XYZ file of C-alpha atoms in Angstrom:
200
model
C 0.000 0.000 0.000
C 2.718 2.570 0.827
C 4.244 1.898 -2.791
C 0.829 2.550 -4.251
C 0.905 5.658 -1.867
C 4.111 6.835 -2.944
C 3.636 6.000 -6.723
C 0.191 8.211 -6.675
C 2.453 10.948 -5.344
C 5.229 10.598 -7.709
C 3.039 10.928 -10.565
C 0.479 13.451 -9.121
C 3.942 15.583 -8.509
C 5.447 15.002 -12.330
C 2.255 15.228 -14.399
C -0.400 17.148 -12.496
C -3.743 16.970 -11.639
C -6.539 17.828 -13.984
C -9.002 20.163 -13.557
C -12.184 19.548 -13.646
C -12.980 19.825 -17.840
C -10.018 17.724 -18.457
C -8.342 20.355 -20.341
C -4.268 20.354 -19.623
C -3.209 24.037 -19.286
C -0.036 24.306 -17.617
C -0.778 27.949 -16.516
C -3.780 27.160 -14.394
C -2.328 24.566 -12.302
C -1.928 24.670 -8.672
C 1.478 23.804 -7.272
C 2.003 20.641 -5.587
C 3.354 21.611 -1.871
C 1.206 23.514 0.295
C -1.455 23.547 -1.535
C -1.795 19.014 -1.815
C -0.134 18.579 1.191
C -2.575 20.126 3.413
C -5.270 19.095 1.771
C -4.087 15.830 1.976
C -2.776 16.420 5.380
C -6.788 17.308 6.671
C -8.215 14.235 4.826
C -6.216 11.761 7.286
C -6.718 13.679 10.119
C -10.615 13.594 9.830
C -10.204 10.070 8.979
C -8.149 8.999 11.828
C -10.917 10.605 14.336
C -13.951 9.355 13.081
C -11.785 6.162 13.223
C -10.717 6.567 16.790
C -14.085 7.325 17.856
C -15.737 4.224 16.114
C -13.060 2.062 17.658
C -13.011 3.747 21.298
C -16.416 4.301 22.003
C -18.458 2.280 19.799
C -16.694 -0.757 18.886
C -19.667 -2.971 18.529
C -21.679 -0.165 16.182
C -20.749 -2.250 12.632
C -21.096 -5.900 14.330
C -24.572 -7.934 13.926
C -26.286 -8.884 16.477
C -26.629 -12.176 15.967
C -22.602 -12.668 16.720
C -23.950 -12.457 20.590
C -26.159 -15.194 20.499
C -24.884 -18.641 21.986
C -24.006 -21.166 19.951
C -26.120 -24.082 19.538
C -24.632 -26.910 17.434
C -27.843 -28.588 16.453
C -29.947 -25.390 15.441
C -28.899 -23.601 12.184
C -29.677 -20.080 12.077
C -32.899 -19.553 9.327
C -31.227 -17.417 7.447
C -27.710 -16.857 6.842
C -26.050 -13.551 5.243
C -22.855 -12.210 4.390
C -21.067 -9.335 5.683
C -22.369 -5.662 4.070
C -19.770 -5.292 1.525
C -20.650 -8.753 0.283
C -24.474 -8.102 -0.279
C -24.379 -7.591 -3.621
C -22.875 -10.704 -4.719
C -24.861 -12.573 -2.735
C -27.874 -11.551 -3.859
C -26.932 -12.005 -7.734
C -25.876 -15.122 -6.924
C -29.201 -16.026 -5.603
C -31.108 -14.706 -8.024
C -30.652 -17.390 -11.099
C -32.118 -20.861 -9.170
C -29.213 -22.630 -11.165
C -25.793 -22.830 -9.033
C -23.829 -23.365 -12.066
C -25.473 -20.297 -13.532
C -25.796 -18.420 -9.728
C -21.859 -18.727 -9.956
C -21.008 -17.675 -13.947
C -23.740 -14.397 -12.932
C -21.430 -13.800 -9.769
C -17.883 -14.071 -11.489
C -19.400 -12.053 -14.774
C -20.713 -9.498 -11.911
C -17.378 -8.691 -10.563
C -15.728 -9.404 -14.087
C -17.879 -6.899 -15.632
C -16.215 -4.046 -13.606
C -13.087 -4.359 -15.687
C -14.765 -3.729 -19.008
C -15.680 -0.097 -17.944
C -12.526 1.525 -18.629
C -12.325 -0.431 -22.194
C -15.597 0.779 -23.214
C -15.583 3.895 -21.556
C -14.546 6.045 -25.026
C -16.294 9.337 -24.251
C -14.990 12.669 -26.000
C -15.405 14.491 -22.859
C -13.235 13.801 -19.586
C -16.144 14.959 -17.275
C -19.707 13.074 -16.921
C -21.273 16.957 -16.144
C -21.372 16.879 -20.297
C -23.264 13.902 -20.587
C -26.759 14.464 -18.596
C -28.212 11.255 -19.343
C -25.151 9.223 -18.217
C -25.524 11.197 -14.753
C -29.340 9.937 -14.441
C -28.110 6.355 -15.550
C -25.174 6.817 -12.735
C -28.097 7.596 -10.005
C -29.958 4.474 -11.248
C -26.977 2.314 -10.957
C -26.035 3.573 -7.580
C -29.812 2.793 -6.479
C -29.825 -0.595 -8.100
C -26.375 -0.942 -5.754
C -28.016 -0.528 -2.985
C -31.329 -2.135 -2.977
C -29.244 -5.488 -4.248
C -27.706 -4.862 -1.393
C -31.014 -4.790 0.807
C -32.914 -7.710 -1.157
C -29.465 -9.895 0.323
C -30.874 -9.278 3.504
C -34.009 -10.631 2.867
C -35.827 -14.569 2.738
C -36.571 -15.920 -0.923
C -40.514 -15.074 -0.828
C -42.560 -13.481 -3.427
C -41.801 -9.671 -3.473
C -37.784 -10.259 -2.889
C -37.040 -13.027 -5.413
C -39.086 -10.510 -7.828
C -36.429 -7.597 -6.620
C -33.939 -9.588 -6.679
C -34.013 -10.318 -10.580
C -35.382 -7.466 -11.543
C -32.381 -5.469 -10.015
C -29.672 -8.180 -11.294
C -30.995 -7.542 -14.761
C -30.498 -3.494 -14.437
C -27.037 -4.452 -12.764
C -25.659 -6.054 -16.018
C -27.763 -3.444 -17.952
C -25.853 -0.389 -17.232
C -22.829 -1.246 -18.201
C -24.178 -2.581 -21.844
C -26.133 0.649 -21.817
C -24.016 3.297 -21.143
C -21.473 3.405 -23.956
C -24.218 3.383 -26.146
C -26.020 6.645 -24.723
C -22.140 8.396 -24.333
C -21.322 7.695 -28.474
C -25.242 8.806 -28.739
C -24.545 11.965 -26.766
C -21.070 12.854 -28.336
C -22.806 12.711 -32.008
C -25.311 15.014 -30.614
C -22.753 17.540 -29.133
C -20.607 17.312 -31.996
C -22.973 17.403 -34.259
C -22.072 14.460 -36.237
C -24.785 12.444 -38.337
C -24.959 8.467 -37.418
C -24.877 7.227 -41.272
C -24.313 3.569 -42.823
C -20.820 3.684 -44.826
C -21.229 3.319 -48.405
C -19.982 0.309 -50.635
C -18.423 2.435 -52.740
C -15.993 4.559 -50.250
């Protein structure tokens, strides 16, 4: 981790940060020391006392309760559920009734992350240009976290509905929104989507 912190440093000193059209203009940008540092500098420190709080007064705030319950060998609990960052996952993997296919849906899920910065080919650095891909963002982030909800959840009638329903718009977005980006750049530069002739 400290090479990756060191390595982010290096290059944010050498190349600059971007503002926030994308445009590089070396005149406009802000120099590295005092300005990074203490901005920087203010970001731990908040960190590291919301962090000493949590762990000196409330230790038990992010723990379920069910951890305090004796253990009885014989009973299994009804319903088992993985920690909160794990929700997700969970919950597409429960949503196809086949475990072969509950497990190619989970890997694709988590596989499918990597494939944003292939197809991500916008003409624009900033999403702030492309209004549609903001309102698609908001819907994502919503799908997020009611998959993450549904995981809580048994397998009767209204959840299993969810929990398709919202796996389906999970694997949507991502097929989605290069489409609506190379829409939206022909409409802001005002090029004409037009078969290619045989004959050119």
């Amino acid at each position: 981790m400290l090479v990756l912190i060191v390595a982010h440093i290096l290059f944010l000193h050498v190349t600059g940060s971007n503002n926030p059209l994308g445009i590089k203009v070396n005149r406009e940008k802000v120099p590295f020391h005092t300005y990074y540092t203490i901005k920087d500098l203010v970001g731990v420190f908040i960190f590291l006392f919301i962090f000493a709080v949590i762990v000196f007064f409330y230790p038990t705030v992010f723990i379920d309760p069910n951890n305090y319950l004796v253990r009885d060998s014989i009973d299994t609990p009804m319903h088992i559920k993985p920690e909160w960052y794990f929700l997700f996952a969970y919950t597409i993997l429960r949503a196809i009734p086949n475990k072969t296919g509950g497990i190619v849906i989970l890997v694709l899920s988590v596989l499918i992350l990597f494939t944003v910065p292939i197809f991500n080919k916008r003409k624009f650095v900033r999403i702030r240009f492309y209004p549609v891909s903001q309102v698609l963002f908001w819907c994502f982030f919503t799908t997020f976290v009611i998959l993450r909800w549904v995981g809580t959840k048994g397998t009767d009638y209204p959840f299993d509905f969810l929990r398709k329903l919202y796996t389906f718009n999970y694997f949507f977005y991502f097929f989605f929104v290069p489409i609506c980006n190379f829409m939206w750049d022909c409409v802001l530069l005002g090029r004409v989507i037009s078969p290619v002739k045989s004959g050119e």
